[in-house]
Amino acid sequence: MFRLFSAFALLIALALPSVAQQADSTTTPDRSATGGAQTLEDILARQRGDSVDEAFRRDATGDPESAAGIANQLGTLGGASDPELWRALRYGTADVTVSTADVRGRVLIQDGGMWWLNVREGPLITYGIGLLAITLVLLAVFYLLRGKIRVEGGLKGRTIERFKFLERMAHWTLAGSFILLGITGILVLIGRKFLAPTFGLEANATLLMLSKFIHNNVSWAFMLALIVVFFMWVWHNIPDRTDLVWIAQAGGIVGSKHPPAKKFNFGQKIIFWSVIVLGASASISGLSLLFPYEITLFAKTFSLLNDWGLTGLVGLDALPTQMSPQEEMQYAQLWHAIVGFVMMAIILAHIYIGSVGMEGAYDAMSDGGVDEAWAEQHHSIWLEEVKAKQATSQNSSTTPAE
């Protein structure tokens, strides 16, 4: 019995080194036969989705001292083969000479760019254009079901000033610049995937070059108008108790009730704050794209989200906090486009209400005056305030001097 046990233990002792060697070869393939280059095991592991340590590829560089001369058979130039040169470019270890003094200009291949390209040409276009299409369909269905919101009892023919010239100018500057930014932004986004195959590379290049010029320069008008609109109307868009009545009655859009409202009702306040918040975010990300590498947004933002534990609350892993300048630009471009699509969907609803959706609404921004019947139906509190000011002004002007 003792002899049998001893023989069994001896067999286990002899087998352990080979098992350990197999385990080591599984985790770290033997690359001696390939001179340190990747093996079939590396390729299969990558295809399975296993984590592969890329250090062996990053550190694999040619040795000029041991390289055969270029004139000899199988000779190499400088001791590095083409794969090794591309590997050095990919991992940023190549000795690159560039005209700019900025070290970021030496990054010729940004390895993390493929995920950005896949998202940009896939989900971003699909869901972004889809959001706009769904918004248009819902507005069309709502119009067919509800129709235009009419002024009950008809118009009185007496107008009252709602917006001054400066307010209208700021509004139309903001609206016009945003429309141009939205159109040119979409063209730049879909150009290579849709326009180039349809109209040709040259036509696409000309159109996108013009779109980029318009987009970059009109953006300044948008940002300036956004600031002006904010300071003009912010005090009128602070939520108050009258908004609760507006919410309870669905703004009068659904049903026949018309809740009282001040200069801006709750729906208009939602539009205002959406434009201000999203417009400011789009402007900041746009500035980072106009001035590459000067404004870093996402590494700091992701670090704060990780520190606050917000990523864990939604079941996400920790977000990256160490980014190359190129990665910062990629995140900025995606965020800029996402915010732009959301803003376009909101503005489409705003355009609908201000034009075909409501009788008399467009007059407020065309010549600044609205019919008193319209004001009484949609902004009764504001109308009373204006009439009270007018009465006070008339009384003070007709009071005889003592």
GROMACS .gro file of C-alpha atoms in nm:
model
  402
    1MET     CA    1   0.000   0.000   0.000
    2PHE     CA    2   0.283   0.235   0.091
    3ARG     CA    3   0.458   0.155  -0.239
    4LEU     CA    4   0.140   0.229  -0.434
    5PHE     CA    5   0.097   0.564  -0.258
    6SER     CA    6   0.464   0.653  -0.320
    7ALA     CA    7   0.434   0.573  -0.691
    8PHE     CA    8   0.119   0.785  -0.719
    9ALA     CA    9   0.291   1.081  -0.547
   10LEU     CA   10   0.589   1.046  -0.778
   11LEU     CA   11   0.363   1.059  -1.083
   12ILE     CA   12   0.199   1.378  -0.954
   13ALA     CA   13   0.538   1.538  -0.889
   14LEU     CA   14   0.654   1.457  -1.241
   15ALA     CA   15   0.333   1.590  -1.396
   16LEU     CA   16   0.323   1.923  -1.214
   17PRO     CA   17   0.607   2.092  -1.410
   18SER     CA   18   0.447   2.007  -1.742
   19VAL     CA   19   0.106   2.129  -1.622
   20ALA     CA   20   0.261   2.453  -1.499
   21GLN     CA   21   0.446   2.490  -1.828
   22GLN     CA   22   0.119   2.442  -2.017
   23ALA     CA   23  -0.054   2.700  -1.796
   24ASP     CA   24   0.226   2.947  -1.855
   25SER     CA   25   0.212   2.889  -2.229
   26THR     CA   26  -0.165   2.943  -2.215
   27THR     CA   27  -0.137   3.275  -2.039
   28THR     CA   28   0.186   3.386  -2.204
   29PRO     CA   29   0.243   3.222  -2.543
   30ASP     CA   30   0.595   3.125  -2.640
   31ARG     CA   31   0.700   3.381  -2.899
   32SER     CA   32   1.057   3.270  -2.941
   33ALA     CA   33   0.979   3.110  -3.277
   34THR     CA   34   0.837   3.438  -3.410
   35GLY     CA   35   1.113   3.657  -3.278
   36GLY     CA   36   0.880   3.822  -3.028
   37ALA     CA   37   0.601   3.890  -3.279
   38GLN     CA   38   0.244   3.775  -3.222
   39THR     CA   39   0.158   3.408  -3.258
   40LEU     CA   40  -0.145   3.213  -3.367
   41GLU     CA   41  -0.249   3.190  -3.002
   42ASP     CA   42  -0.250   3.570  -2.978
   43ILE     CA   43  -0.468   3.600  -3.287
   44LEU     CA   44  -0.714   3.336  -3.167
   45ALA     CA   45  -0.734   3.494  -2.823
   46ARG     CA   46  -0.813   3.831  -2.978
   47GLN     CA   47  -1.084   3.674  -3.194
   48ARG     CA   48  -1.238   3.512  -2.885
   49GLY     CA   49  -1.249   3.850  -2.718
   50ASP     CA   50  -0.994   3.756  -2.453
   51SER     CA   51  -0.776   4.023  -2.302
   52VAL     CA   52  -0.435   4.021  -2.474
   53ASP     CA   53  -0.141   4.204  -2.327
   54GLU     CA   54  -0.015   4.425  -2.609
   55ALA     CA   55   0.312   4.507  -2.433
   56PHE     CA   56   0.505   4.258  -2.645
   57ARG     CA   57   0.392   4.441  -2.961
   58ARG     CA   58   0.453   4.785  -2.817
   59ASP     CA   59   0.806   4.696  -2.706
   60ALA     CA   60   0.903   4.507  -3.019
   61THR     CA   61   1.148   4.728  -3.205
   62GLY     CA   62   1.415   4.654  -3.457
   63ASP     CA   63   1.780   4.622  -3.365
   64PRO     CA   64   1.998   4.807  -3.618
   65GLU     CA   65   2.316   4.645  -3.483
   66SER     CA   66   2.202   4.292  -3.557
   67ALA     CA   67   2.020   4.368  -3.882
   68ALA     CA   68   2.155   4.243  -4.212
   69GLY     CA   69   2.271   4.507  -4.457
   70ILE     CA   70   2.030   4.636  -4.713
   71ALA     CA   71   2.248   4.497  -4.994
   72ASN     CA   72   2.248   4.147  -4.847
   73GLN     CA   73   1.986   3.881  -4.899
   74LEU     CA   74   1.682   3.951  -4.680
   75GLY     CA   75   1.852   4.268  -4.564
   76THR     CA   76   1.656   4.538  -4.381
   77LEU     CA   77   1.679   4.914  -4.385
   78GLY     CA   78   1.772   5.039  -4.040
   79GLY     CA   79   1.697   4.712  -3.866
   80ALA     CA   80   1.319   4.761  -3.865
   81SER     CA   81   1.061   4.595  -4.087
   82ASP     CA   82   0.745   4.763  -4.209
   83PRO     CA   83   0.526   4.596  -3.942
   84GLU     CA   84   0.761   4.723  -3.673
   85LEU     CA   85   0.746   5.078  -3.812
   86TRP     CA   86   0.368   5.075  -3.823
   87ARG     CA   87   0.361   4.931  -3.471
   88ALA     CA   88   0.581   5.215  -3.348
   89LEU     CA   89   0.353   5.469  -3.517
   90ARG     CA   90   0.047   5.306  -3.366
   91TYR     CA   91   0.180   5.318  -3.011
   92GLY     CA   92   0.346   5.658  -3.043
   93THR     CA   93   0.706   5.538  -3.005
   94ALA     CA   94   0.830   5.622  -3.355
   95ASP     CA   95   1.092   5.890  -3.403
   96VAL     CA   96   0.874   6.131  -3.602
   97THR     CA   97   0.981   6.474  -3.724
   98VAL     CA   98   0.699   6.723  -3.779
   99SER     CA   99   0.689   7.091  -3.868
  100THR     CA  100   0.493   7.193  -3.557
  101ALA     CA  101   0.662   7.240  -3.222
  102ASP     CA  102   0.360   7.090  -3.046
  103VAL     CA  103   0.436   6.736  -2.926
  104ARG     CA  104   0.077   6.636  -3.004
  105GLY     CA  105   0.155   6.677  -3.371
  106ARG     CA  106   0.382   6.373  -3.350
  107VAL     CA  107   0.079   6.145  -3.300
  108LEU     CA  108   0.019   6.014  -3.652
  109ILE     CA  109  -0.200   5.717  -3.566
  110GLN     CA  110  -0.447   5.737  -3.277
  111ASP     CA  111  -0.525   5.379  -3.181
  112GLY     CA  112  -0.852   5.462  -3.003
  113GLY     CA  113  -1.007   5.631  -3.303
  114MET     CA  114  -1.185   5.330  -3.447
  115TRP     CA  115  -1.458   5.316  -3.180
  116TRP     CA  116  -1.528   5.684  -3.241
  117LEU     CA  117  -1.551   5.632  -3.618
  118ASN     CA  118  -1.786   5.336  -3.572
  119VAL     CA  119  -2.013   5.534  -3.340
  120ARG     CA  120  -2.003   5.842  -3.562
  121GLU     CA  121  -2.096   5.657  -3.881
  122GLY     CA  122  -2.335   5.414  -3.710
  123PRO     CA  123  -2.550   5.490  -3.404
  124LEU     CA  124  -2.494   5.867  -3.412
  125ILE     CA  125  -2.635   5.908  -3.762
  126THR     CA  126  -2.904   5.643  -3.717
  127TYR     CA  127  -3.046   5.766  -3.387
  128GLY     CA  128  -2.988   6.135  -3.461
  129ILE     CA  129  -3.169   6.141  -3.794
  130GLY     CA  130  -3.425   5.900  -3.650
  131LEU     CA  131  -3.501   6.141  -3.364
  132LEU     CA  132  -3.572   6.422  -3.610
  133ALA     CA  133  -3.788   6.197  -3.827
  134ILE     CA  134  -3.992   6.074  -3.530
  135THR     CA  135  -4.039   6.433  -3.408
  136LEU     CA  136  -4.175   6.541  -3.746
  137VAL     CA  137  -4.410   6.242  -3.761
  138LEU     CA  138  -4.545   6.310  -3.410
  139LEU     CA  139  -4.602   6.676  -3.491
  140ALA     CA  140  -4.785   6.582  -3.811
  141VAL     CA  141  -5.006   6.334  -3.624
  142PHE     CA  142  -5.077   6.591  -3.352
  143TYR     CA  143  -5.176   6.847  -3.613
  144LEU     CA  144  -5.412   6.601  -3.780
  145LEU     CA  145  -5.575   6.515  -3.447
  146ARG     CA  146  -5.579   6.858  -3.281
  147GLY     CA  147  -5.558   7.099  -3.572
  148LYS     CA  148  -5.457   7.464  -3.539
  149ILE     CA  149  -5.532   7.622  -3.203
  150ARG     CA  150  -5.773   7.901  -3.289
  151VAL     CA  151  -5.849   8.221  -3.101
  152GLU     CA  152  -6.193   8.170  -2.949
  153GLY     CA  153  -6.441   8.434  -3.053
  154GLY     CA  154  -6.215   8.560  -3.329
  155LEU     CA  155  -5.959   8.837  -3.334
  156LYS     CA  156  -6.053   9.183  -3.200
  157GLY     CA  157  -5.844   9.380  -3.443
  158ARG     CA  158  -5.666   9.568  -3.163
  159THR     CA  159  -5.300   9.485  -3.121
  160ILE     CA  160  -5.068   9.521  -2.828
  161GLU     CA  161  -4.688   9.521  -2.839
  162ARG     CA  162  -4.543   9.192  -2.718
  163PHE     CA  163  -4.178   9.205  -2.828
  164LYS     CA  164  -3.963   9.507  -2.899
  165PHE     CA  165  -3.733   9.531  -3.201
  166LEU     CA  166  -3.421   9.433  -3.003
  167GLU     CA  167  -3.596   9.122  -2.869
  168ARG     CA  168  -3.710   9.017  -3.214
  169MET     CA  169  -3.367   9.079  -3.365
  170ALA     CA  170  -3.197   8.868  -3.098
  171HIS     CA  171  -3.456   8.590  -3.143
  172TRP     CA  172  -3.421   8.577  -3.522
  173THR     CA  173  -3.041   8.593  -3.502
  174LEU     CA  174  -3.045   8.298  -3.265
  175ALA     CA  175  -3.301   8.109  -3.474
  176GLY     CA  176  -3.141   8.179  -3.813
  177SER     CA  177  -2.791   8.092  -3.699
  178PHE     CA  178  -2.914   7.772  -3.536
  179ILE     CA  179  -3.089   7.662  -3.855
  180LEU     CA  180  -2.770   7.716  -4.053
  181LEU     CA  181  -2.566   7.533  -3.790
  182GLY     CA  182  -2.807   7.242  -3.790
  183ILE     CA  183  -2.813   7.201  -4.169
  184THR     CA  184  -2.437   7.236  -4.216
  185GLY     CA  185  -2.368   7.011  -3.916
  186ILE     CA  186  -2.582   6.733  -4.062
  187LEU     CA  187  -2.413   6.769  -4.401
  188VAL     CA  188  -2.068   6.736  -4.245
  189LEU     CA  189  -2.183   6.434  -4.045
  190ILE     CA  190  -2.338   6.236  -4.332
  191GLY     CA  191  -2.116   6.359  -4.615
  192ARG     CA  192  -1.866   6.078  -4.645
  193LYS     CA  193  -2.123   5.803  -4.589
  194PHE     CA  194  -2.411   5.927  -4.805
  195LEU     CA  195  -2.324   6.232  -5.013
  196ALA     CA  196  -1.991   6.113  -5.154
  197PRO     CA  197  -2.129   5.783  -5.294
  198THR     CA  198  -2.427   5.968  -5.442
  199PHE     CA  199  -2.279   6.289  -5.585
  200GLY     CA  200  -1.911   6.202  -5.609
  201LEU     CA  201  -1.605   6.285  -5.403
  202GLU     CA  202  -1.537   6.625  -5.558
  203ALA     CA  203  -1.892   6.753  -5.512
  204ASN     CA  204  -1.899   6.622  -5.158
  205ALA     CA  205  -1.565   6.786  -5.076
  206THR     CA  206  -1.681   7.123  -5.213
  207LEU     CA  207  -2.012   7.107  -5.027
  208LEU     CA  208  -1.853   7.007  -4.696
  209MET     CA  209  -1.579   7.267  -4.724
  210LEU     CA  210  -1.846   7.534  -4.769
  211SER     CA  211  -2.053   7.383  -4.486
  212LYS     CA  212  -1.756   7.387  -4.252
  213PHE     CA  213  -1.683   7.751  -4.334
  214ILE     CA  214  -2.044   7.850  -4.265
  215HIS     CA  215  -2.065   7.638  -3.951
  216ASN     CA  216  -1.747   7.776  -3.796
  217ASN     CA  217  -1.829   8.141  -3.863
  218VAL     CA  218  -2.203   8.144  -3.797
  219SER     CA  219  -2.135   7.984  -3.458
  220TRP     CA  220  -2.017   8.321  -3.327
  221ALA     CA  221  -2.351   8.483  -3.409
  222PHE     CA  222  -2.530   8.197  -3.234
  223MET     CA  223  -2.323   8.230  -2.916
  224LEU     CA  224  -2.363   8.608  -2.906
  225ALA     CA  225  -2.741   8.587  -2.959
  226LEU     CA  226  -2.764   8.315  -2.693
  227ILE     CA  227  -2.605   8.546  -2.436
  228VAL     CA  228  -2.829   8.838  -2.533
  229VAL     CA  229  -3.148   8.627  -2.518
  230PHE     CA  230  -3.048   8.488  -2.179
  231PHE     CA  231  -3.008   8.830  -2.016
  232MET     CA  232  -3.319   8.971  -2.187
  233TRP     CA  233  -3.562   8.699  -2.084
  234VAL     CA  234  -3.415   8.511  -1.789
  235TRP     CA  235  -3.629   8.699  -1.533
  236HIS     CA  236  -3.946   8.617  -1.726
  237ASN     CA  237  -3.860   8.245  -1.736
  238ILE     CA  238  -3.811   8.173  -1.368
  239PRO     CA  239  -4.075   7.912  -1.268
  240ASP     CA  240  -4.353   8.028  -1.035
  241ARG     CA  241  -4.687   7.909  -0.898
  242THR     CA  242  -4.880   8.006  -1.209
  243ASP     CA  243  -4.693   7.730  -1.393
  244LEU     CA  244  -4.868   7.468  -1.178
  245VAL     CA  245  -5.204   7.570  -1.322
  246TRP     CA  246  -5.060   7.560  -1.673
  247ILE     CA  247  -4.927   7.208  -1.613
  248ALA     CA  248  -5.257   7.089  -1.462
  249GLN     CA  249  -5.446   7.208  -1.770
  250ALA     CA  250  -5.179   7.087  -2.016
  251GLY     CA  251  -5.130   7.440  -2.140
  252GLY     CA  252  -5.467   7.445  -2.310
  253ILE     CA  253  -5.331   7.242  -2.599
  254VAL     CA  254  -5.528   6.937  -2.489
  255GLY     CA  255  -5.887   7.029  -2.415
  256SER     CA  256  -6.063   7.367  -2.425
  257LYS     CA  257  -5.924   7.540  -2.115
  258HIS     CA  258  -5.674   7.823  -2.145
  259PRO     CA  259  -5.472   7.865  -1.826
  260PRO     CA  260  -5.353   8.212  -1.723
  261ALA     CA  261  -4.987   8.293  -1.789
  262LYS     CA  262  -4.743   8.578  -1.762
  263LYS     CA  263  -4.519   8.689  -2.051
  264PHE     CA  264  -4.399   8.330  -2.094
  265ASN     CA  265  -4.599   8.022  -2.001
  266PHE     CA  266  -4.449   7.701  -1.868
  267GLY     CA  267  -4.410   7.545  -2.213
  268GLN     CA  268  -4.215   7.846  -2.335
  269LYS     CA  269  -4.001   7.833  -2.021
  270ILE     CA  270  -3.911   7.473  -2.103
  271ILE     CA  271  -3.806   7.583  -2.452
  272PHE     CA  272  -3.607   7.875  -2.311
  273TRP     CA  273  -3.408   7.673  -2.057
  274SER     CA  274  -3.356   7.388  -2.302
  275VAL     CA  275  -3.207   7.630  -2.556
  276ILE     CA  276  -2.993   7.805  -2.294
  277VAL     CA  277  -2.855   7.491  -2.128
  278LEU     CA  278  -2.810   7.282  -2.442
  279GLY     CA  279  -2.693   7.583  -2.643
  280ALA     CA  280  -2.428   7.664  -2.382
  281SER     CA  281  -2.312   7.302  -2.381
  282ALA     CA  282  -2.296   7.291  -2.760
  283SER     CA  283  -2.107   7.622  -2.760
  284ILE     CA  284  -1.843   7.499  -2.515
  285SER     CA  285  -1.788   7.175  -2.703
  286GLY     CA  286  -1.788   7.372  -3.027
  287LEU     CA  287  -1.517   7.603  -2.896
  288SER     CA  288  -1.305   7.301  -2.810
  289LEU     CA  289  -1.344   7.188  -3.171
  290LEU     CA  290  -1.264   7.533  -3.309
  291PHE     CA  291  -0.951   7.550  -3.094
  292PRO     CA  292  -0.821   7.191  -3.088
  293TYR     CA  293  -0.646   7.068  -2.773
  294GLU     CA  294  -0.686   7.403  -2.596
  295ILE     CA  295  -1.003   7.316  -2.401
  296THR     CA  296  -1.008   6.978  -2.223
  297LEU     CA  297  -1.355   6.888  -2.103
  298PHE     CA  298  -1.413   6.518  -2.071
  299ALA     CA  299  -1.121   6.386  -1.868
  300LYS     CA  300  -1.210   6.627  -1.587
  301THR     CA  301  -1.583   6.564  -1.625
  302PHE     CA  302  -1.539   6.186  -1.620
  303SER     CA  303  -1.316   6.215  -1.313
  304LEU     CA  304  -1.589   6.407  -1.128
  305LEU     CA  305  -1.855   6.154  -1.230
  306ASN     CA  306  -1.636   5.870  -1.103
  307ASP     CA  307  -1.564   6.049  -0.776
  308TRP     CA  308  -1.932   6.117  -0.717
  309GLY     CA  309  -2.016   5.752  -0.784
  310LEU     CA  310  -2.268   5.838  -1.054
  311THR     CA  311  -2.129   5.583  -1.300
  312GLY     CA  312  -2.179   5.302  -1.051
  313LEU     CA  313  -2.539   5.407  -0.984
  314VAL     CA  314  -2.629   5.341  -1.347
  315GLY     CA  315  -2.427   5.018  -1.364
  316LEU     CA  316  -2.133   5.153  -1.565
  317ASP     CA  317  -1.764   5.093  -1.513
  318ALA     CA  318  -1.540   5.383  -1.421
  319LEU     CA  319  -1.503   5.625  -1.709
  320PRO     CA  320  -1.156   5.696  -1.852
  321THR     CA  321  -0.977   5.990  -1.696
  322GLN     CA  322  -0.648   5.970  -1.886
  323MET     CA  323  -0.703   6.075  -2.247
  324SER     CA  324  -0.489   6.178  -2.536
  325PRO     CA  325  -0.575   6.514  -2.695
  326GLN     CA  326  -0.718   6.325  -2.992
  327GLU     CA  327  -0.957   6.132  -2.765
  328GLU     CA  328  -1.073   6.458  -2.607
  329MET     CA  329  -1.159   6.585  -2.953
  330GLN     CA  330  -1.349   6.269  -3.039
  331TYR     CA  331  -1.563   6.289  -2.725
  332ALA     CA  332  -1.623   6.659  -2.793
  333GLN     CA  333  -1.738   6.590  -3.149
  334LEU     CA  334  -1.981   6.319  -3.040
  335TRP     CA  335  -2.124   6.529  -2.756
  336HIS     CA  336  -2.155   6.831  -2.986
  337ALA     CA  337  -2.355   6.627  -3.236
  338ILE     CA  338  -2.578   6.460  -2.973
  339VAL     CA  339  -2.668   6.793  -2.812
  340GLY     CA  340  -2.730   6.939  -3.156
  341PHE     CA  341  -2.978   6.666  -3.250
  342VAL     CA  342  -3.169   6.705  -2.921
  343MET     CA  343  -3.186   7.082  -2.971
  344MET     CA  344  -3.311   7.038  -3.328
  345ALA     CA  345  -3.594   6.812  -3.209
  346ILE     CA  346  -3.697   7.068  -2.944
  347ILE     CA  347  -3.679   7.358  -3.189
  348LEU     CA  348  -3.894   7.169  -3.441
  349ALA     CA  349  -4.171   7.157  -3.178
  350HIS     CA  350  -4.116   7.528  -3.106
  351ILE     CA  351  -4.140   7.615  -3.476
  352TYR     CA  352  -4.461   7.412  -3.505
  353ILE     CA  353  -4.634   7.596  -3.219
  354GLY     CA  354  -4.512   7.935  -3.339
  355SER     CA  355  -4.635   7.887  -3.696
  356VAL     CA  356  -4.898   7.639  -3.812
  357GLY     CA  357  -4.984   7.509  -3.466
  358MET     CA  358  -5.133   7.824  -3.312
  359GLU     CA  359  -5.326   8.111  -3.469
  360GLY     CA  360  -5.171   8.450  -3.407
  361ALA     CA  361  -4.851   8.321  -3.249
  362TYR     CA  362  -4.624   8.413  -3.540
  363ASP     CA  363  -4.733   8.779  -3.525
  364ALA     CA  364  -4.543   8.821  -3.197
  365MET     CA  365  -4.210   8.769  -3.374
  366SER     CA  366  -4.296   8.911  -3.715
  367ASP     CA  367  -4.389   9.270  -3.626
  368GLY     CA  368  -4.392   9.245  -3.247
  369GLY     CA  369  -4.765   9.302  -3.199
  370VAL     CA  370  -5.035   9.048  -3.109
  371ASP     CA  371  -5.411   9.071  -3.110
  372GLU     CA  372  -5.563   9.141  -2.768
  373ALA     CA  373  -5.790   8.840  -2.803
  374TRP     CA  374  -5.486   8.615  -2.853
  375ALA     CA  375  -5.307   8.772  -2.556
  376GLU     CA  376  -5.616   8.735  -2.336
  377GLN     CA  377  -5.648   8.368  -2.428
  378HIS     CA  378  -5.283   8.263  -2.387
  379HIS     CA  379  -5.116   8.525  -2.162
  380SER     CA  380  -5.394   8.686  -1.963
  381ILE     CA  381  -5.180   8.783  -1.662
  382TRP     CA  382  -4.925   8.952  -1.887
  383LEU     CA  383  -5.204   9.138  -2.070
  384GLU     CA  384  -5.343   9.272  -1.742
  385GLU     CA  385  -4.996   9.388  -1.636
  386VAL     CA  386  -4.939   9.569  -1.967
  387LYS     CA  387  -5.280   9.739  -1.952
  388ALA     CA  388  -5.217   9.844  -1.593
  389LYS     CA  389  -4.885  10.004  -1.692
  390GLN     CA  390  -5.050  10.178  -1.985
  391ALA     CA  391  -5.326  10.315  -1.762
  392THR     CA  392  -5.072  10.438  -1.507
  393SER     CA  393  -4.869  10.606  -1.780
  394GLN     CA  394  -5.178  10.777  -1.925
  395ASN     CA  395  -5.290  10.899  -1.583
  396SER     CA  396  -4.949  11.046  -1.507
  397SER     CA  397  -4.936  11.222  -1.843
  398THR     CA  398  -5.286  11.374  -1.812
  399THR     CA  399  -5.248  11.489  -1.450
  400PRO     CA  400  -5.215  11.871  -1.453
  401ALA     CA  401  -4.899  12.016  -1.310
  402GLU     CA  402  -4.941  12.194  -0.975
   0.00000   0.00000   0.00000
